[in-house]
Amino acid sequence: MPTDAPINVLVVDDESNIRKTLAICLEAEGHHVTAVSNFQDAVAEASRRTFNMAFVDLRLGTASGLDLIPVLLSGSPWMKIVVITAYASIETAVEAMRRGATDYIAKPFTPAQVLLAVRKVEEVRALEQKVAALREDLERTTPAVGFSSASPVMQRAIEIARQVAPTDAAVLLRGESGTGKTVLARAIHGWSRRAGKPFGVVSCPSLPAELLESELFGHVKGAFTGAVRDNPGRIAACEGGTLFLDEIGDLPLSLQPKLLRFLQDQEYERIGDPSTRKADVRIITATNRDLEGEVKAERFREDLFYRLNVIQIEIPPLRERPQDFEALATQLLAFYGRIHHRGFTGFTEEAMQTMKRHAWPGNLRELRNVVERASILCRSARIGVEYLPGAFSHAEATPAVGDLVSLEKIGEEHIRRVLASTGSLQEAAEVLGIDQATLWRRRKQYGI
């Protein structure tokens, strides 16, 4: 919806009648107009005040309005520029848009055309303000994510993510629930050349097969019962950007060939529409399932698995990142302190040690919930163990050499620590003095 507030408009045209006509038309709608006749005066006015919009003639005496567009935008990137000219052509329109113009009207124009151009700008401004407000709300209510880690395993994951981000290669993120797969997918998009385009998320288990197909590929009105209007689908909505498919292991077999085709050819059809569409969308997927096992059980197509698994990034669970735990917990406490207007100084030593002993089956998501809960309940400057959930009071102490525990338990803890401190299974196996197959079996046995 357009805003009701007046906007500041710069009119640049070497014809005095055009300047007067535009000024009268715009001022009648309550807008503030500054009209100039040449390139130099336009630059001077733009340096003195802020304009929301500019009407720029393509021919300004011996100067070119096309050259003026980037100059105006360099000082005011938010300005919306409408090109006006008596020499309209597709070539000049394309070139004007390429240089940053948002609209194009040909002379002679009517007041209705001018007001329509202004209305479009008002709509864009309203949307931009809404997006800015939403982004501000999101930053205020979502903890900032820092991609630094003292854990070799996590460092390796981040390094691979940064390396693959500038490419269009398919990425498969693997890890337990709550390890931050969606966050890393969003970061890969942000580090890529697609960062300015949409980022979409579809959770594959959240919808039945019929609705999931519509959500991904779209449908036309009347395609099925309840299809009362066209739905372009997430692939079309993410044109030029990235689509993240969470829990891809739950994608129904019936949809897997359609996704495979899109990955191979960037082609698809909406439900109820035989025409083939194309889209430039990067696909990132994630799973906490054993996809190799799903392939063997014939619940997941082998060809799709290999198409998705071009670059695989394993995100370690929180229990395998002991080097990062205290920094993560402290960062979250500072965030929730700001949210709840509290000045926390940290955790007590007992609370921190109790949290470190916890297995964190919910990983970062669980840690966030625990810290948020404690920040709400605690009335002192430091978070004590009494503000942690009841399950934490039964957390087992980490066994040490000489403790009265079984050799098996000591061995399990040693393997966990070596895995957390090395960058690959091969390196961990070499440190432990066992082969990778044995280490793999031990991981399965201990649930690591």
Coordinates of C-alpha atoms in Angstrom, one line a residue:
M1 CA 0.0 0.0 0.0
P2 CA 1.3 3.5 -0.7
T3 CA 2.2 5.8 2.1
D4 CA 0.3 9.0 2.7
A5 CA 3.4 11.1 3.6
P6 CA 4.7 13.6 1.0
I7 CA 7.9 12.7 -0.8
N8 CA 10.8 14.9 -2.0
V9 CA 11.0 14.8 -5.8
L10 CA 13.8 16.1 -8.0
V11 CA 12.8 17.0 -11.6
V12 CA 15.6 17.2 -14.2
D13 CA 14.6 18.4 -17.7
D14 CA 15.9 21.0 -20.0
E15 CA 12.4 22.0 -21.2
S16 CA 10.7 24.6 -18.9
N17 CA 7.2 23.5 -19.8
I18 CA 7.9 19.9 -18.7
R19 CA 9.4 21.1 -15.4
K20 CA 6.4 23.3 -14.7
T21 CA 3.9 20.5 -15.7
L22 CA 5.6 18.0 -13.5
A23 CA 5.8 20.4 -10.6
I24 CA 2.2 21.4 -10.8
C25 CA 1.1 17.7 -11.0
L26 CA 3.2 16.6 -8.1
E27 CA 2.6 19.6 -5.8
A28 CA -1.1 19.1 -6.3
E29 CA -0.7 15.7 -4.6
G30 CA 1.2 17.4 -1.7
H31 CA 4.7 16.4 -2.7
H32 CA 7.8 18.7 -2.5
V33 CA 9.3 19.4 -5.9
T34 CA 12.7 20.8 -6.8
A35 CA 13.1 21.4 -10.6
V36 CA 16.4 22.0 -12.4
S37 CA 17.4 22.1 -16.1
N38 CA 20.8 20.5 -16.3
F39 CA 23.2 17.9 -15.1
Q40 CA 25.3 20.1 -12.8
D41 CA 22.4 21.7 -11.0
A42 CA 20.9 18.2 -10.4
V43 CA 24.1 17.0 -8.8
A44 CA 24.3 20.2 -6.7
E45 CA 20.7 19.9 -5.4
A46 CA 21.2 16.2 -4.7
S47 CA 24.2 17.0 -2.6
R48 CA 22.3 19.6 -0.6
R49 CA 19.1 17.7 0.3
T50 CA 17.6 14.2 0.3
F51 CA 15.3 13.2 -2.5
N52 CA 13.1 10.1 -2.5
M53 CA 12.5 10.2 -6.2
A54 CA 13.8 11.8 -9.4
F55 CA 12.3 12.3 -12.9
V56 CA 15.3 12.5 -15.2
D57 CA 15.1 13.4 -18.9
L58 CA 17.5 11.4 -21.1
R59 CA 18.6 14.4 -23.1
L60 CA 19.9 17.3 -21.0
G61 CA 21.3 19.7 -23.7
T62 CA 24.7 18.2 -24.5
A63 CA 24.7 15.9 -21.4
S64 CA 23.1 12.5 -21.0
G65 CA 20.5 11.7 -18.4
L66 CA 21.8 8.1 -18.5
D67 CA 25.1 9.3 -17.1
L68 CA 23.3 11.2 -14.4
I69 CA 21.5 8.1 -13.0
P70 CA 24.6 6.5 -11.4
V71 CA 25.8 9.9 -10.1
L72 CA 22.6 10.4 -8.2
L73 CA 22.5 6.9 -6.9
S74 CA 26.0 7.0 -5.6
G75 CA 25.0 9.7 -3.2
S76 CA 21.5 8.4 -2.5
P77 CA 21.3 4.6 -3.1
W78 CA 17.6 4.6 -1.9
M79 CA 16.5 7.2 -4.5
K80 CA 14.0 5.9 -7.1
I81 CA 14.7 7.3 -10.6
V82 CA 12.1 7.5 -13.4
V83 CA 13.4 8.2 -16.8
I84 CA 11.4 10.5 -19.1
T85 CA 12.2 10.9 -22.8
A86 CA 10.7 11.8 -26.2
Y87 CA 13.0 9.2 -27.8
A88 CA 11.7 6.0 -26.2
S89 CA 13.1 2.7 -27.3
I90 CA 13.7 -0.7 -25.9
E91 CA 17.4 -0.2 -26.0
T92 CA 17.4 3.0 -24.0
A93 CA 14.9 1.6 -21.5
V94 CA 17.1 -1.5 -20.9
E95 CA 20.2 0.7 -20.5
A96 CA 18.4 3.0 -18.1
M97 CA 17.3 0.1 -15.9
R98 CA 20.8 -1.4 -16.1
R99 CA 22.2 1.9 -14.7
G100 CA 19.7 1.9 -11.8
A101 CA 16.4 3.5 -13.0
T102 CA 13.3 2.0 -11.6
D103 CA 10.7 3.1 -14.2
Y104 CA 10.4 4.6 -17.6
I105 CA 7.7 6.8 -19.2
A106 CA 7.7 8.4 -22.7
K107 CA 6.8 11.9 -23.8
P108 CA 4.1 13.1 -24.2
F109 CA 2.8 11.7 -20.9
T110 CA -0.4 12.4 -19.0
P111 CA -0.8 13.4 -15.3
A112 CA -2.2 9.9 -14.7
Q113 CA 1.0 8.3 -15.9
V114 CA 3.1 10.5 -13.6
L115 CA 0.9 9.8 -10.6
L116 CA 1.1 6.1 -11.3
A117 CA 4.9 6.2 -11.3
V118 CA 4.8 8.1 -8.0
R119 CA 2.3 5.5 -6.6
K120 CA 4.7 2.7 -7.5
V121 CA 7.5 4.4 -5.7
E122 CA 5.4 4.9 -2.6
E123 CA 4.5 1.2 -2.6
V124 CA 8.2 0.3 -2.9
R125 CA 9.1 2.7 -0.1
A126 CA 6.4 1.2 2.1
L127 CA 7.7 -2.3 1.4
E128 CA 11.3 -1.3 2.1
Q129 CA 10.3 0.3 5.4
K130 CA 8.4 -2.9 6.3
V131 CA 11.4 -5.0 5.5
A132 CA 13.7 -2.8 7.5
A133 CA 11.3 -3.0 10.5
L134 CA 11.1 -6.8 10.2
R135 CA 14.9 -7.0 9.9
E136 CA 15.3 -4.8 13.0
D137 CA 12.8 -7.0 14.9
L138 CA 14.6 -10.2 13.8
E139 CA 17.9 -8.8 14.9
R140 CA 16.4 -7.8 18.2
T141 CA 14.8 -11.1 18.9
T142 CA 17.3 -13.5 17.4
P143 CA 20.8 -14.1 18.8
A144 CA 23.6 -13.0 16.6
V145 CA 25.5 -15.9 15.1
G146 CA 29.3 -15.7 15.0
F147 CA 31.0 -18.0 12.7
S148 CA 34.2 -18.5 14.7
S149 CA 35.1 -21.6 16.6
A150 CA 37.9 -23.1 18.6
S151 CA 36.7 -26.6 17.6
P152 CA 38.8 -28.1 14.7
V153 CA 35.7 -30.0 13.5
M154 CA 33.5 -26.8 13.4
Q155 CA 36.4 -24.8 11.9
R156 CA 36.6 -27.3 9.1
A157 CA 32.8 -27.1 8.5
I158 CA 32.9 -23.2 8.4
E159 CA 35.9 -23.3 6.0
I160 CA 34.2 -25.6 3.6
A161 CA 31.0 -23.5 3.7
R162 CA 32.9 -20.3 2.9
Q163 CA 34.8 -22.1 0.0
V164 CA 31.6 -23.5 -1.6
A165 CA 29.5 -20.3 -1.0
P166 CA 30.6 -18.4 -4.2
T167 CA 29.8 -21.5 -6.4
D168 CA 26.4 -22.9 -7.4
A169 CA 27.3 -26.4 -6.2
A170 CA 24.6 -28.4 -4.4
V171 CA 25.4 -28.6 -0.6
L172 CA 24.2 -31.2 1.8
L173 CA 24.4 -30.3 5.4
R174 CA 24.4 -33.2 7.9
G175 CA 24.1 -33.1 11.6
E176 CA 21.8 -33.7 14.5
S177 CA 18.7 -31.7 15.1
G178 CA 19.4 -28.3 16.6
T179 CA 23.0 -28.1 15.4
G180 CA 22.4 -25.0 13.3
K181 CA 21.9 -26.4 9.8
T182 CA 19.4 -23.7 8.8
V183 CA 21.7 -21.0 10.2
L184 CA 24.6 -22.3 8.2
A185 CA 22.5 -22.6 5.0
R186 CA 21.5 -18.9 5.4
A187 CA 25.1 -18.0 5.9
I188 CA 26.2 -19.8 2.7
H189 CA 23.5 -17.8 0.9
G190 CA 24.7 -14.6 2.5
W191 CA 28.3 -15.3 1.5
S192 CA 27.3 -16.0 -2.1
R193 CA 26.7 -13.9 -5.2
R194 CA 23.0 -14.6 -4.6
A195 CA 22.9 -12.7 -1.3
G196 CA 20.7 -9.9 -2.7
K197 CA 18.1 -12.4 -3.9
P198 CA 15.5 -14.4 -1.9
F199 CA 16.4 -17.1 0.5
G200 CA 13.5 -19.6 1.1
V201 CA 13.1 -22.5 3.5
V202 CA 10.9 -25.6 3.0
S203 CA 10.6 -28.2 5.8
C204 CA 10.0 -31.5 3.9
P205 CA 8.3 -33.4 6.9
S206 CA 5.9 -30.5 7.6
L207 CA 3.5 -31.1 4.7
P208 CA 1.9 -34.1 3.0
A209 CA 3.1 -35.0 -0.4
E210 CA 0.4 -33.2 -2.4
L211 CA 0.8 -29.9 -0.5
L212 CA 4.6 -30.2 -0.5
E213 CA 4.6 -30.5 -4.3
S214 CA 2.5 -27.4 -4.6
E215 CA 4.7 -25.6 -2.1
L216 CA 7.8 -26.4 -4.1
F217 CA 6.6 -26.2 -7.7
G218 CA 3.4 -24.2 -7.5
H219 CA -0.1 -24.9 -9.0
V220 CA -2.6 -23.1 -11.1
K221 CA -6.1 -22.2 -10.0
G222 CA -8.5 -25.3 -10.2
A223 CA -5.6 -27.8 -10.3
F224 CA -7.1 -29.6 -7.3
T225 CA -9.8 -29.2 -4.7
G226 CA -9.0 -26.1 -2.7
A227 CA -6.8 -24.5 -5.4
V228 CA -8.8 -21.3 -5.5
R229 CA -5.9 -19.2 -6.8
D230 CA -2.6 -19.6 -8.6
N231 CA 0.4 -20.4 -6.4
P232 CA 3.8 -19.7 -8.0
G233 CA 5.6 -22.0 -5.6
R234 CA 8.8 -21.5 -3.7
I235 CA 11.1 -22.2 -6.6
A236 CA 9.6 -19.3 -8.6
A237 CA 9.7 -17.1 -5.5
C238 CA 13.4 -17.8 -5.0
E239 CA 14.4 -16.9 -8.6
G240 CA 18.1 -15.9 -8.6
G241 CA 18.4 -16.9 -4.9
T242 CA 18.6 -20.0 -2.8
L243 CA 16.1 -22.6 -1.6
F244 CA 16.9 -24.6 1.5
L245 CA 15.2 -28.0 1.8
D246 CA 15.3 -29.0 5.4
E247 CA 15.1 -32.7 6.3
I248 CA 15.4 -33.8 2.7
G249 CA 15.4 -37.5 3.9
D250 CA 11.6 -37.0 4.4
L251 CA 11.0 -36.0 0.8
P252 CA 8.3 -38.4 -0.6
L253 CA 9.5 -40.8 -3.3
S254 CA 6.9 -39.5 -5.6
L255 CA 8.5 -36.0 -5.6
Q256 CA 12.1 -37.2 -5.8
P257 CA 12.2 -37.5 -9.6
K258 CA 10.8 -34.0 -10.0
L259 CA 13.4 -32.5 -7.7
L260 CA 16.1 -34.5 -9.6
R261 CA 14.9 -33.1 -12.9
F262 CA 15.1 -29.5 -11.5
L263 CA 18.6 -30.0 -10.2
Q264 CA 19.7 -31.4 -13.5
D265 CA 17.9 -29.1 -16.0
Q266 CA 16.5 -26.2 -13.8
E267 CA 13.1 -27.1 -15.3
Y268 CA 9.8 -27.9 -13.7
E269 CA 6.0 -27.7 -14.2
R270 CA 3.3 -26.4 -11.9
I271 CA 0.5 -28.7 -10.9
G272 CA -2.2 -28.4 -13.5
D273 CA -0.1 -26.6 -16.0
P274 CA 1.7 -28.6 -18.8
S275 CA 4.0 -25.7 -19.8
T276 CA 7.6 -26.2 -18.7
R277 CA 9.2 -23.4 -16.7
K278 CA 12.8 -22.6 -15.9
A279 CA 14.3 -21.0 -12.8
D280 CA 17.8 -20.1 -11.6
V281 CA 17.7 -21.3 -8.0
R282 CA 20.5 -22.8 -5.9
I283 CA 19.4 -25.8 -3.8
I284 CA 20.9 -26.5 -0.3
T285 CA 19.6 -29.5 1.6
A286 CA 20.0 -30.8 5.2
T287 CA 19.3 -34.0 7.0
N288 CA 19.8 -35.8 10.3
R289 CA 19.1 -39.2 8.7
D290 CA 21.4 -41.8 7.3
L291 CA 20.7 -41.2 3.6
E292 CA 23.0 -44.0 2.5
G293 CA 20.9 -46.3 4.6
E294 CA 17.7 -44.8 3.1
V295 CA 19.1 -45.4 -0.4
K296 CA 19.8 -49.1 0.4
A297 CA 16.3 -49.5 1.8
E298 CA 15.0 -48.0 -1.5
R299 CA 13.3 -45.1 0.3
F300 CA 15.6 -42.5 -1.3
R301 CA 16.7 -42.4 -4.9
E302 CA 20.4 -43.1 -5.4
D303 CA 20.7 -40.7 -8.3
L304 CA 19.1 -37.9 -6.3
F305 CA 21.4 -38.6 -3.4
Y306 CA 24.5 -38.2 -5.5
R307 CA 23.1 -35.1 -7.1
L308 CA 22.5 -33.5 -3.7
N309 CA 25.7 -34.7 -2.2
V310 CA 28.2 -32.7 -4.3
I311 CA 29.6 -30.9 -1.2
Q312 CA 28.8 -32.5 2.1
I313 CA 29.3 -30.5 5.3
E314 CA 29.1 -32.3 8.7
I315 CA 28.0 -30.0 11.5
P316 CA 29.2 -31.4 14.9
P317 CA 26.9 -31.7 17.8
L318 CA 27.4 -29.4 20.8
R319 CA 28.9 -32.1 22.9
E320 CA 31.8 -32.4 20.4
R321 CA 32.5 -28.7 20.6
P322 CA 33.6 -28.4 24.3
Q323 CA 36.1 -25.6 23.3
D324 CA 33.2 -23.4 22.2
F325 CA 30.6 -24.1 24.9
E326 CA 31.4 -21.4 27.4
A327 CA 31.7 -18.7 24.7
L328 CA 28.3 -19.8 23.2
A329 CA 26.6 -19.8 26.6
T330 CA 28.0 -16.4 27.5
Q331 CA 27.0 -14.9 24.2
L332 CA 23.5 -16.1 24.6
L333 CA 23.2 -14.8 28.1
A334 CA 24.4 -11.4 27.0
F335 CA 21.7 -11.4 24.2
Y336 CA 18.9 -12.4 26.5
G337 CA 20.1 -9.9 29.1
R338 CA 19.6 -7.2 26.5
I339 CA 16.2 -8.5 25.6
H340 CA 15.0 -8.6 29.2
H341 CA 16.8 -5.4 30.3
R342 CA 19.1 -7.3 32.7
G343 CA 22.8 -6.8 33.4
F344 CA 24.0 -10.3 33.9
T345 CA 27.7 -10.8 34.7
G346 CA 27.8 -14.5 33.8
F347 CA 27.2 -18.0 35.2
T348 CA 28.4 -19.3 38.6
E349 CA 31.2 -21.9 38.3
E350 CA 28.9 -24.6 39.5
A351 CA 26.3 -23.7 36.9
M352 CA 28.9 -23.6 34.1
Q353 CA 30.4 -27.0 35.1
T354 CA 26.9 -28.6 35.4
M355 CA 26.0 -27.4 31.9
K356 CA 29.3 -28.7 30.5
R357 CA 28.5 -32.1 31.8
H358 CA 25.2 -32.2 30.1
A359 CA 24.9 -34.3 26.9
W360 CA 22.9 -31.6 25.0
P361 CA 20.8 -33.9 22.8
G362 CA 19.0 -30.8 21.5
N363 CA 22.3 -29.1 20.8
L364 CA 22.4 -25.3 20.2
R365 CA 18.6 -25.1 20.1
E366 CA 18.4 -26.7 23.6
L367 CA 21.2 -24.4 24.9
R368 CA 19.4 -21.4 23.7
N369 CA 16.2 -22.5 25.5
V370 CA 18.0 -23.2 28.7
V371 CA 19.8 -19.9 28.8
E372 CA 16.6 -18.0 27.9
R373 CA 14.7 -19.7 30.7
A374 CA 17.5 -19.0 33.2
S375 CA 17.6 -15.3 32.2
I376 CA 13.9 -14.9 32.8
L377 CA 13.9 -16.7 36.2
C378 CA 17.1 -15.5 37.7
R379 CA 17.0 -12.4 39.9
S380 CA 20.7 -12.0 40.7
A381 CA 23.6 -10.9 38.5
R382 CA 24.9 -14.4 38.0
I383 CA 23.0 -17.5 36.8
G384 CA 23.2 -20.2 39.4
V385 CA 22.6 -23.9 39.0
E386 CA 19.2 -23.5 40.7
Y387 CA 17.9 -21.7 37.6
L388 CA 18.8 -24.6 35.3
P389 CA 16.1 -27.2 34.4
G390 CA 15.7 -30.1 36.9
A391 CA 17.3 -32.6 34.6
F392 CA 20.6 -30.8 35.0
S393 CA 20.9 -31.7 38.7
H394 CA 21.3 -35.3 37.7
A395 CA 24.0 -34.7 35.1
E396 CA 26.9 -37.2 35.4
A397 CA 30.4 -35.8 36.1
T398 CA 32.9 -36.4 33.3
P399 CA 35.0 -39.5 34.3
A400 CA 38.7 -39.0 34.8
V401 CA 41.6 -41.4 34.9
G402 CA 41.7 -42.9 38.4
D403 CA 37.9 -42.5 39.0
L404 CA 36.0 -45.6 40.1
V405 CA 34.5 -46.2 36.7
S406 CA 34.8 -48.9 34.1
L407 CA 37.6 -48.9 31.5
E408 CA 34.9 -48.8 28.8
K409 CA 33.6 -45.5 30.2
I410 CA 37.1 -43.9 30.3
G411 CA 37.6 -45.1 26.7
E412 CA 34.4 -43.6 25.5
E413 CA 35.2 -40.2 27.1
H414 CA 38.7 -40.3 25.6
I415 CA 37.3 -41.0 22.1
R416 CA 34.8 -38.2 22.5
R417 CA 37.6 -35.7 23.4
V418 CA 39.9 -36.8 20.6
L419 CA 37.1 -36.5 18.0
A420 CA 36.3 -33.0 19.3
S421 CA 39.9 -31.9 19.0
T422 CA 40.8 -33.3 15.6
G423 CA 39.6 -32.3 12.1
S424 CA 38.6 -35.6 10.6
L425 CA 37.9 -39.2 11.3
Q426 CA 41.3 -40.2 9.8
E427 CA 43.2 -37.9 12.0
A428 CA 41.3 -39.0 15.1
A429 CA 41.9 -42.7 14.2
E430 CA 45.7 -42.0 13.8
V431 CA 45.8 -40.3 17.3
L432 CA 43.9 -43.2 18.9
G433 CA 46.0 -45.8 17.1
I434 CA 43.1 -47.6 15.6
D435 CA 41.8 -47.9 12.0
Q436 CA 38.9 -45.8 10.7
A437 CA 36.5 -48.8 10.6
T438 CA 37.1 -49.5 14.3
L439 CA 36.6 -45.8 15.1
W440 CA 33.4 -45.8 13.1
R441 CA 32.0 -48.8 15.0
R442 CA 32.9 -47.1 18.4
R443 CA 31.1 -44.0 17.3
K444 CA 28.0 -46.0 16.5
Q445 CA 28.3 -47.9 19.8
Y446 CA 28.6 -44.8 21.9
G447 CA 26.2 -42.7 19.9
I448 CA 28.8 -40.1 19.0

